Amino acid sequence: MRPVSVWYCCPWGLLLLLPLLCGSSVGSPSPSTDPEKKAGSQGLRFRLAGFPRNPYEGRVEIHRAGEWGTICDDDFTLQAAHVLCRELGFTEATGWTHSAKYGPGTGRIWLDNLNCRGTEGSVTECASRGWGNSDCTHDEDAGVICKDQRLPGFSDSNVIEVEHLLQVEEVRLRPAVDWGRRPLPVTEGLVEVKLPEGWSQVCDKGWSAHNSHVVCGMLGFPGAKRVNIAFYRMLAQRQQHSFGLHGVACVGTEAHLSLCSLEFYRANDTTRCPGGSPAVVSCVLGPLYATLTGQKKHQQTKPQGEARVRLKGGAHPGEGRVEVLKAGTWGTVCDRKWDLPAASVVCRELGFGTAREALSGARMGQGMGAIHLSEVRCSGQEPSLWKCPSKNITAEDCSHSQDAGVRCNLPYTGVETKPVTPKASPVPLQIRLSGGRSRYEGRVEVQIGAPGHLRWGLICGDDWGTLEAMVACRQLGLGYANHGLQVRGEKWETKALVTKVCALALETEVYGLTRTPSYTPQETWYWDSGNVTEVVMSGVRCTGSELSLSQCAHHSTHITCKRTGTRFTAGVICSETASDLLLHSALVQETAYIEDRPLHMLYCAAEENCLASSARSANWPYGHRRLLRFSSQIHNLGRADFRPKAGRHSWVWHECHGHYHSMDIFTHYDILTPNGTKVAEGHKASFCLEDTECQEDVSKRYECANFGEQGITVGCWDLYRHDIDCQWIDITDVKPGNYILQVVINPNFEVAESDFTNNAMKCNCKYDGHRIWVHNCHIGDAFSEEANRRFERYPGQTSNQIV
């Protein structure tokens, strides 16, 4: 598989005020330290500006003809960001921003409609409208997010100094009492800000509900509530405080306290906050975290009716592609004029804090179906995205390559990492990875025991799979599970291992053996467990949606493990990206038909178990089987290629069809009665996974010919035509009536995906014994709950897990 670029999400840390000048780069491994002398950039200088930001991101500014100016975001792409990041001395870009995310610039707008291939040595080689020729305003200034890795030999850096100007770096809530015993997340306490001299309190004179709203939002909470000020004032009289900040004035829509008007105490101020007390804030806990911590659910105002906004495709809680419900159908939001206030409305509506980032350009993957909203304009105070003015669009106005997304601020719950101070509160089950080649893989170790007697142990690998691994990776903040492994720890000499694996692959390829080889790459990776050898947890079963392993079902104190020893313990390989398969439901509806196929033409299909069980007692080769045929077009809309879990050496050759099977079951086909009873079934082994067609800007990477690599590239789809073997359901024994056709992709969770809830497709079917009508085909979670209830009269399946 191609290497995956990992995007690290940094929390609000140092807020940046005074960007220093960055030299430019022409793509040379050793750029000159004097930007004025660079031939490729023709005397241009580059810098990152705006705030809040990190040193490797910001609004792009160019110095030309003695004046600093900006770049308009019209037609701006990731390829242009790559060129500009190299000009700034970074290796590459991980993203870009629009609509003046880092604040509007001043002066000239030097470039508009910038069009780069991404390989240029300088921005001067890219096409544009010409220097200084623009029809934009500074509200459309473009920014870049560069990979935090410098080009070799680059000496200048975009370091921001804050020696002379004070600024809030971090904010926290400190409980006034029982600091070491309060449960996480902390929702109420004294507001403390981190200044260069340390943590300080904020004077509550003039403190407003708007200020509390902003503080709660940046700490990951959707809102604030009233607090017992009299109690805290009485408590404050018995304590000493170090005030560093006063005069806080927020509008209420700011994403961070540093964006509010602030006044800092001077070093020589002898009297601070006379007659006042430390500011106190009490935040409302979102429903997701109320469930996690067991706190009372009445703390969060429960929304009335079904949710009309959701996030899809995110690697972490509180991030993803924004989807909205309109007329009973889920659709996406176009990123035109998508900004931080609109993203913050979405985040708060879903029970998170303010938005850390408003994402554009389908950075959380492309959706399918309708695009419901465009040019959403929010002030940031609206209770729902639907309360913001927006524009209805047509298919010509926007495409799914412009789907909007968000990353929200989340509360610290303690499940992500170990506590940072010895006084930290009791936290849920802590886990870590050990023995892997990188921090993204290894054995899963859990911490158990009472305070003062904590110890680390291993998890039994029995029934450990993709869903459990997904939860472990989520808790560790490492994204998705690329694999969930029952670790086999045998040591092998490298040469002997390679020889054995190659021999097995050769044996399978040459002689067409149908037996799967005994060794797979997963079974031969050796992850050293070090001194941790005790199995302390077993029976872990997750649904895949939990925030931590402590929320999953597992054995209590009695450990039951069929295979003991470290060689059979649980392990994971995590990834920041994952595939996401989606069936083109309209094509199924358009291509469905019945064929009576003679038995003498079905020997090959019978060998691969593609017929109903009654076919075994048929009068071969006479007679026929009645088949419901249809085409299936499976798209990969994720951010990583879909690859078979098993290595090539374990693929099985099928002489009948002349190809290798890389997955035992790739798709389930079922005919169900309206009450959920299965009356006919089919299946699709991955005859071969390949890129049949791709989007215009995507090249095919996988094909089945000559034992080629199998998979589905991001932006491509694999088409199984209706006229190939096993692309059917044998309905010979089905009686006339009304039914549901159900197709489930990746039904056994063999390969991790960013979203399993969209892997099932359902259609209404009417069969009169001679003809069949297939209609109302849709992805399982494409409709509202009410529309799904009208569609079926049984609980059914809204995901790819059969209920």
Short mmCIF file of C-alpha atoms in Angstrom, two decimals, residues 400-763:
data_model
loop_
_atom_site.label_atom_id
_atom_site.label_comp_id
_atom_site.label_asym_id
_atom_site.label_seq_id
_atom_site.Cartn_x
_atom_site.Cartn_y
_atom_site.Cartn_z
CA HIS A 400 -19.15 16.42 -3.55
CA SER A 401 -15.51 17.39 -3.95
CA GLN A 402 -16.57 20.54 -2.07
CA ASP A 403 -18.23 18.84 0.90
CA ALA A 404 -17.77 20.76 4.15
CA GLY A 405 -16.45 19.25 7.38
CA VAL A 406 -15.53 20.22 10.94
CA ARG A 407 -13.14 19.44 13.77
CA CYS A 408 -14.62 20.31 17.16
CA ASN A 409 -13.05 21.05 20.53
CA LEU A 410 -13.50 18.08 22.86
CA PRO A 411 -13.42 17.86 26.66
CA TYR A 412 -10.55 16.05 28.31
CA THR A 413 -12.01 12.81 29.66
CA GLY A 414 -8.90 10.93 30.71
CA VAL A 415 -9.39 8.08 28.24
CA GLU A 416 -7.10 9.64 25.67
CA THR A 417 -3.79 9.74 27.55
CA LYS A 418 -2.48 9.34 31.05
CA PRO A 419 -3.14 12.20 33.49
CA VAL A 420 -0.56 14.97 33.33
CA THR A 421 -0.37 15.71 37.06
CA PRO A 422 -0.22 13.46 40.11
CA LYS A 423 -3.31 15.23 41.45
CA ALA A 424 -5.41 14.29 38.46
CA SER A 425 -8.83 12.80 39.00
CA PRO A 426 -9.66 9.09 38.78
CA VAL A 427 -9.93 8.19 35.11
CA PRO A 428 -11.45 5.38 33.06
CA LEU A 429 -9.46 2.36 31.98
CA GLN A 430 -6.04 3.40 30.64
CA ILE A 431 -4.49 1.59 27.68
CA ARG A 432 -1.25 1.79 25.72
CA LEU A 433 0.53 0.02 22.85
CA SER A 434 3.84 -1.77 23.22
CA GLY A 435 6.28 -3.68 21.07
CA GLY A 436 5.28 -2.14 17.75
CA ARG A 437 7.50 -0.65 15.10
CA SER A 438 5.79 2.74 15.55
CA ARG A 439 3.40 4.37 18.00
CA TYR A 440 0.53 3.30 15.74
CA GLU A 441 0.89 -0.45 16.33
CA GLY A 442 1.59 -3.01 18.99
CA ARG A 443 0.08 -5.15 21.70
CA VAL A 444 -2.76 -3.54 23.63
CA GLU A 445 -1.93 -3.22 27.32
CA VAL A 446 -4.39 -2.12 30.02
CA GLN A 447 -3.74 -0.69 33.44
CA ILE A 448 -5.53 -2.27 36.40
CA GLY A 449 -5.31 -2.16 40.19
CA ALA A 450 -5.97 0.30 42.96
CA PRO A 451 -4.14 3.65 43.24
CA GLY A 452 -0.63 2.99 44.44
CA HIS A 453 -0.74 -0.60 43.16
CA LEU A 454 -1.36 -0.07 39.44
CA ARG A 455 0.07 -2.56 36.98
CA TRP A 456 -0.07 -3.17 33.25
CA GLY A 457 -1.41 -6.34 31.66
CA LEU A 458 -2.43 -7.82 28.31
CA ILE A 459 -5.82 -8.55 26.70
CA CYS A 460 -6.80 -12.07 25.65
CA GLY A 461 -7.03 -12.30 21.87
CA ASP A 462 -10.13 -14.53 21.81
CA ASP A 463 -12.73 -12.92 19.51
CA TRP A 464 -10.63 -9.75 19.27
CA GLY A 465 -11.43 -8.19 15.91
CA THR A 466 -11.85 -5.02 13.90
CA LEU A 467 -14.60 -3.49 16.05
CA GLU A 468 -12.61 -3.90 19.26
CA ALA A 469 -9.49 -2.57 17.56
CA MET A 470 -11.45 0.45 16.30
CA VAL A 471 -12.35 1.37 19.88
CA ALA A 472 -8.77 0.90 21.09
CA CYS A 473 -7.41 3.17 18.35
CA ARG A 474 -10.09 5.77 19.06
CA GLN A 475 -9.26 5.79 22.77
CA LEU A 476 -5.57 6.20 21.99
CA GLY A 477 -6.33 9.11 19.66
CA LEU A 478 -4.73 7.24 16.75
CA GLY A 479 -7.68 7.23 14.35
CA TYR A 480 -8.98 4.00 12.86
CA ALA A 481 -7.95 0.39 13.20
CA ASN A 482 -6.13 -0.72 10.10
CA HIS A 483 -6.09 -4.23 11.58
CA GLY A 484 -7.24 -5.90 14.77
CA LEU A 485 -4.85 -8.75 15.40
CA GLN A 486 -4.61 -11.76 17.60
CA VAL A 487 -0.88 -11.44 17.98
CA ARG A 488 1.22 -14.47 17.21
CA GLY A 489 4.59 -13.88 18.83
CA GLU A 490 6.82 -16.58 17.43
CA LYS A 491 10.30 -15.48 16.46
CA TRP A 492 11.42 -16.37 12.96
CA GLU A 493 14.70 -15.93 11.29
CA THR A 494 14.09 -13.39 8.54
CA LYS A 495 15.50 -15.52 5.74
CA ALA A 496 13.59 -18.62 6.82
CA LEU A 497 10.37 -16.66 7.17
CA VAL A 498 10.59 -15.10 3.73
CA THR A 499 11.43 -18.46 2.20
CA LYS A 500 8.45 -20.15 3.84
CA VAL A 501 5.98 -17.43 2.92
CA CYS A 502 7.21 -17.26 -0.68
CA ALA A 503 7.09 -21.02 -0.99
CA LEU A 504 3.48 -21.06 0.17
CA ALA A 505 2.55 -18.30 -2.25
CA LEU A 506 4.30 -20.09 -5.10
CA GLU A 507 2.64 -23.38 -4.21
CA THR A 508 -0.77 -21.72 -4.27
CA GLU A 509 -0.14 -19.91 -7.53
CA VAL A 510 1.39 -22.71 -9.55
CA TYR A 511 -0.66 -25.67 -8.47
CA GLY A 512 -3.97 -23.94 -7.89
CA LEU A 513 -4.38 -25.31 -4.37
CA THR A 514 -7.60 -24.28 -2.65
CA ARG A 515 -6.26 -24.62 0.89
CA THR A 516 -5.41 -21.28 2.47
CA PRO A 517 -1.74 -21.20 3.55
CA SER A 518 -1.20 -21.52 7.29
CA TYR A 519 0.87 -18.40 7.77
CA THR A 520 -0.11 -14.80 7.16
CA PRO A 521 1.92 -11.62 7.69
CA GLN A 522 -0.22 -10.86 10.75
CA GLU A 523 0.75 -14.16 12.35
CA THR A 524 4.49 -13.74 11.87
CA TRP A 525 4.99 -10.17 13.04
CA TYR A 526 6.82 -10.28 16.34
CA TRP A 527 5.86 -7.68 18.89
CA ASP A 528 7.93 -7.98 22.02
CA SER A 529 5.80 -7.69 25.16
CA GLY A 530 8.78 -6.89 27.37
CA ASN A 531 8.14 -7.56 31.05
CA VAL A 532 4.34 -7.47 30.67
CA THR A 533 3.16 -11.08 30.35
CA GLU A 534 0.01 -11.34 32.48
CA VAL A 535 -3.39 -11.46 30.74
CA VAL A 536 -5.67 -9.23 32.83
CA MET A 537 -8.71 -8.79 30.56
CA SER A 538 -10.74 -11.18 28.42
CA GLY A 539 -14.06 -11.46 26.61
CA VAL A 540 -13.88 -7.96 25.13
CA ARG A 541 -16.80 -7.35 22.75
CA CYS A 542 -17.48 -3.89 21.28
CA THR A 543 -20.06 -2.46 18.91
CA GLY A 544 -17.41 -0.14 17.45
CA SER A 545 -18.96 3.15 18.58
CA GLU A 546 -17.57 3.25 22.13
CA LEU A 547 -15.09 5.93 23.20
CA SER A 548 -13.02 3.55 25.33
CA LEU A 549 -12.60 -0.17 25.99
CA SER A 550 -14.12 0.33 29.44
CA GLN A 551 -17.47 0.89 27.72
CA CYS A 552 -17.26 -2.47 25.93
CA ALA A 553 -18.57 -5.70 27.40
CA HIS A 554 -15.85 -7.84 28.95
CA HIS A 555 -15.33 -10.43 31.65
CA SER A 556 -15.13 -8.99 35.15
CA THR A 557 -12.48 -10.31 37.53
CA HIS A 558 -12.60 -13.87 36.19
CA ILE A 559 -10.28 -14.18 33.19
CA THR A 560 -11.26 -16.81 30.62
CA CYS A 561 -8.87 -17.28 27.72
CA LYS A 562 -8.80 -20.33 25.47
CA ARG A 563 -5.22 -19.74 24.36
CA THR A 564 -2.93 -18.45 27.06
CA GLY A 565 0.41 -16.76 26.71
CA THR A 566 1.58 -13.53 25.13
CA ARG A 567 1.61 -15.07 21.66
CA PHE A 568 -2.20 -14.95 21.51
CA THR A 569 -2.91 -11.54 23.01
CA ALA A 570 -4.71 -8.64 21.33
CA GLY A 571 -2.94 -6.13 19.14
CA VAL A 572 -3.79 -3.33 16.73
CA ILE A 573 -2.42 -1.41 13.80
CA CYS A 574 -3.96 2.06 13.75
CA SER A 575 -4.19 4.59 10.94
CA GLU A 576 -5.34 8.20 10.65
CA THR A 577 -7.23 7.32 7.47
CA ALA A 578 -9.53 4.52 6.38
CA SER A 579 -11.53 3.41 3.38
CA ASP A 580 -15.30 3.82 3.14
CA LEU A 581 -17.26 1.62 0.74
CA LEU A 582 -20.65 2.66 -0.57
CA LEU A 583 -22.93 0.84 -2.99
CA HIS A 584 -24.52 2.73 -5.88
CA SER A 585 -28.11 1.88 -4.97
CA ALA A 586 -29.71 3.45 -8.06
CA LEU A 587 -27.75 1.08 -10.31
CA VAL A 588 -29.13 -1.95 -8.48
CA GLN A 589 -32.65 -0.68 -9.06
CA GLU A 590 -32.02 0.04 -12.73
CA THR A 591 -30.40 -3.30 -13.59
CA ALA A 592 -32.44 -5.85 -11.62
CA TYR A 593 -34.12 -8.59 -13.66
CA ILE A 594 -34.96 -12.32 -13.59
CA GLU A 595 -33.17 -14.97 -15.64
CA ASP A 596 -33.97 -18.68 -15.90
CA ARG A 597 -30.49 -20.12 -16.39
CA PRO A 598 -29.95 -23.74 -17.54
CA LEU A 599 -28.21 -25.97 -15.02
CA HIS A 600 -25.58 -27.06 -17.53
CA MET A 601 -24.29 -23.45 -17.47
CA LEU A 602 -24.05 -23.31 -13.67
CA TYR A 603 -21.43 -25.93 -12.80
CA CYS A 604 -18.85 -23.28 -12.05
CA ALA A 605 -21.25 -21.25 -9.88
CA ALA A 606 -22.31 -24.39 -8.01
CA GLU A 607 -18.68 -25.15 -7.24
CA GLU A 608 -18.40 -21.73 -5.59
CA ASN A 609 -21.63 -22.17 -3.58
CA CYS A 610 -23.51 -19.45 -5.42
CA LEU A 611 -26.79 -21.40 -5.67
CA ALA A 612 -29.47 -22.25 -3.14
CA SER A 613 -29.09 -25.52 -1.23
CA SER A 614 -31.93 -27.12 -3.19
CA ALA A 615 -29.74 -27.01 -6.32
CA ARG A 616 -27.76 -29.96 -4.96
CA SER A 617 -30.71 -32.28 -5.45
CA ALA A 618 -31.58 -30.95 -8.92
CA ASN A 619 -31.52 -33.17 -11.98
CA TRP A 620 -28.17 -32.00 -13.38
CA PRO A 621 -27.57 -30.98 -16.15
CA TYR A 622 -31.28 -30.69 -16.95
CA GLY A 623 -33.62 -28.02 -15.73
CA HIS A 624 -32.83 -24.45 -14.66
CA ARG A 625 -32.49 -22.11 -11.71
CA ARG A 626 -34.32 -18.80 -11.41
CA LEU A 627 -31.88 -15.99 -10.65
CA LEU A 628 -32.45 -12.38 -9.58
CA ARG A 629 -29.59 -10.58 -11.31
CA PHE A 630 -28.39 -7.02 -10.81
CA SER A 631 -25.22 -4.98 -11.14
CA SER A 632 -23.35 -3.67 -8.12
CA GLN A 633 -21.05 -0.66 -8.31
CA ILE A 634 -19.06 -0.19 -5.12
CA HIS A 635 -17.39 3.19 -4.55
CA ASN A 636 -14.54 3.96 -2.17
CA LEU A 637 -15.35 7.39 -0.75
CA GLY A 638 -12.92 7.18 2.16
CA ARG A 639 -9.43 8.58 2.58
CA ALA A 640 -7.49 5.32 2.20
CA ASP A 641 -7.52 2.54 -0.38
CA PHE A 642 -9.62 -0.53 0.39
CA ARG A 643 -7.25 -3.50 0.46
CA PRO A 644 -7.91 -7.16 1.32
CA LYS A 645 -6.93 -8.05 4.85
CA ALA A 646 -5.08 -11.19 3.79
CA GLY A 647 -1.71 -10.99 2.07
CA ARG A 648 -1.25 -12.14 -1.50
CA HIS A 649 0.40 -15.37 -0.41
CA SER A 650 -2.90 -16.50 1.17
CA TRP A 651 -5.18 -15.69 -1.76
CA VAL A 652 -6.91 -18.76 -3.18
CA TRP A 653 -6.80 -19.66 -6.87
CA HIS A 654 -10.15 -20.64 -8.44
CA GLU A 655 -9.59 -22.59 -11.61
CA CYS A 656 -13.25 -22.35 -12.55
CA HIS A 657 -13.17 -18.60 -13.11
CA GLY A 658 -9.43 -18.24 -13.55
CA HIS A 659 -8.70 -15.74 -10.79
CA TYR A 660 -7.65 -15.39 -7.16
CA HIS A 661 -10.06 -14.81 -4.29
CA SER A 662 -8.62 -12.32 -1.79
CA MET A 663 -11.55 -12.28 0.66
CA ASP A 664 -13.82 -15.14 1.70
CA ILE A 665 -16.96 -13.02 1.68
CA PHE A 666 -17.02 -9.53 0.23
CA THR A 667 -20.81 -8.99 -0.03
CA HIS A 668 -24.00 -10.62 1.23
CA TYR A 669 -27.15 -10.63 -0.93
CA ASP A 670 -30.43 -11.46 0.86
CA ILE A 671 -34.15 -11.59 0.15
CA LEU A 672 -36.13 -10.86 3.32
CA THR A 673 -39.82 -10.88 4.12
CA PRO A 674 -41.24 -7.61 5.52
CA ASN A 675 -40.94 -9.08 9.03
CA GLY A 676 -37.23 -9.81 8.56
CA THR A 677 -37.24 -13.53 7.73
CA LYS A 678 -34.57 -14.53 5.23
CA VAL A 679 -36.00 -16.57 2.33
CA ALA A 680 -33.07 -16.50 -0.12
CA GLU A 681 -29.45 -15.53 0.04
CA GLY A 682 -26.42 -15.06 -2.12
CA HIS A 683 -22.87 -13.97 -1.55
CA LYS A 684 -19.98 -12.41 -3.35
CA ALA A 685 -16.48 -13.58 -2.71
CA SER A 686 -14.08 -10.91 -3.91
CA PHE A 687 -13.64 -12.50 -7.32
CA CYS A 688 -11.16 -9.74 -7.74
CA LEU A 689 -11.08 -6.24 -6.36
CA GLU A 690 -9.99 -3.73 -8.93
CA ASP A 691 -10.50 -0.18 -10.13
CA THR A 692 -13.06 -0.49 -12.90
CA GLU A 693 -13.50 3.28 -13.28
CA CYS A 694 -12.26 6.36 -11.42
CA GLN A 695 -13.03 10.03 -11.08
CA GLU A 696 -11.41 12.28 -13.67
CA ASP A 697 -8.46 13.30 -11.49
CA VAL A 698 -7.77 9.79 -10.11
CA SER A 699 -5.67 7.09 -11.76
CA LYS A 700 -6.40 3.37 -11.52
CA ARG A 701 -4.02 1.46 -9.26
CA TYR A 702 -5.45 -2.04 -8.90
CA GLU A 703 -6.24 -4.75 -11.42
CA CYS A 704 -6.65 -8.49 -11.22
CA ALA A 705 -4.69 -9.55 -14.30
CA ASN A 706 -1.55 -11.65 -13.82
CA PHE A 707 -1.88 -12.01 -10.05
CA GLY A 708 -1.97 -8.24 -9.72
CA GLU A 709 -2.57 -6.20 -6.61
CA GLN A 710 -6.22 -6.09 -5.60
CA GLY A 711 -8.09 -3.22 -4.01
CA ILE A 712 -10.24 -0.15 -4.66
CA THR A 713 -8.51 3.23 -4.85
CA VAL A 714 -9.98 6.30 -3.17
CA GLY A 715 -12.17 7.97 -5.77
CA CYS A 716 -12.63 4.78 -7.81
CA TRP A 717 -15.25 2.05 -7.97
CA ASP A 718 -15.39 -1.66 -8.66
CA LEU A 719 -18.24 -2.74 -10.94
CA TYR A 720 -19.65 -6.27 -10.87
CA ARG A 721 -21.85 -6.54 -13.93
CA HIS A 722 -25.19 -8.31 -13.77
CA ASP A 723 -24.08 -10.90 -16.34
CA ILE A 724 -21.15 -12.45 -14.43
CA ASP A 725 -21.32 -15.56 -12.28
CA CYS A 726 -22.62 -15.22 -8.72
CA GLN A 727 -23.86 -11.68 -9.28
CA TRP A 728 -27.32 -12.88 -8.34
CA ILE A 729 -29.65 -14.39 -5.75
CA ASP A 730 -31.08 -17.84 -6.46
CA ILE A 731 -34.85 -17.28 -5.97
CA THR A 732 -36.00 -20.63 -7.42
CA ASP A 733 -37.70 -21.54 -4.15
CA VAL A 734 -39.14 -18.08 -3.37
CA LYS A 735 -42.92 -17.80 -3.48
CA PRO A 736 -44.68 -14.75 -4.95
CA GLY A 737 -45.05 -11.85 -2.54
CA ASN A 738 -43.58 -8.58 -1.26
CA TYR A 739 -39.98 -8.68 -0.09
CA ILE A 740 -36.91 -6.61 0.78
CA LEU A 741 -33.69 -6.96 -1.19
CA GLN A 742 -30.71 -6.32 1.07
CA VAL A 743 -27.07 -5.98 0.02
CA VAL A 744 -24.35 -5.76 2.70
CA ILE A 745 -20.73 -4.92 1.85
CA ASN A 746 -17.84 -6.17 4.00
CA PRO A 747 -20.35 -7.99 6.26
CA ASN A 748 -17.78 -9.64 8.53
CA PHE A 749 -15.83 -6.40 9.16
CA GLU A 750 -12.77 -8.04 7.64
CA VAL A 751 -11.41 -4.66 6.56
CA ALA A 752 -11.68 -1.54 8.70
CA GLU A 753 -13.70 1.37 7.33
CA SER A 754 -14.35 4.87 8.58
CA ASP A 755 -18.09 4.25 8.51
CA PHE A 756 -19.81 0.86 8.71
CA THR A 757 -23.34 2.30 8.93
CA ASN A 758 -23.52 2.97 5.19
CA ASN A 759 -22.51 -0.53 4.05
CA ALA A 760 -26.06 -1.88 3.76
CA MET A 761 -28.50 -1.16 0.92
CA LYS A 762 -32.21 -2.01 0.94
CA CYS A 763 -34.89 -2.11 -1.78
#
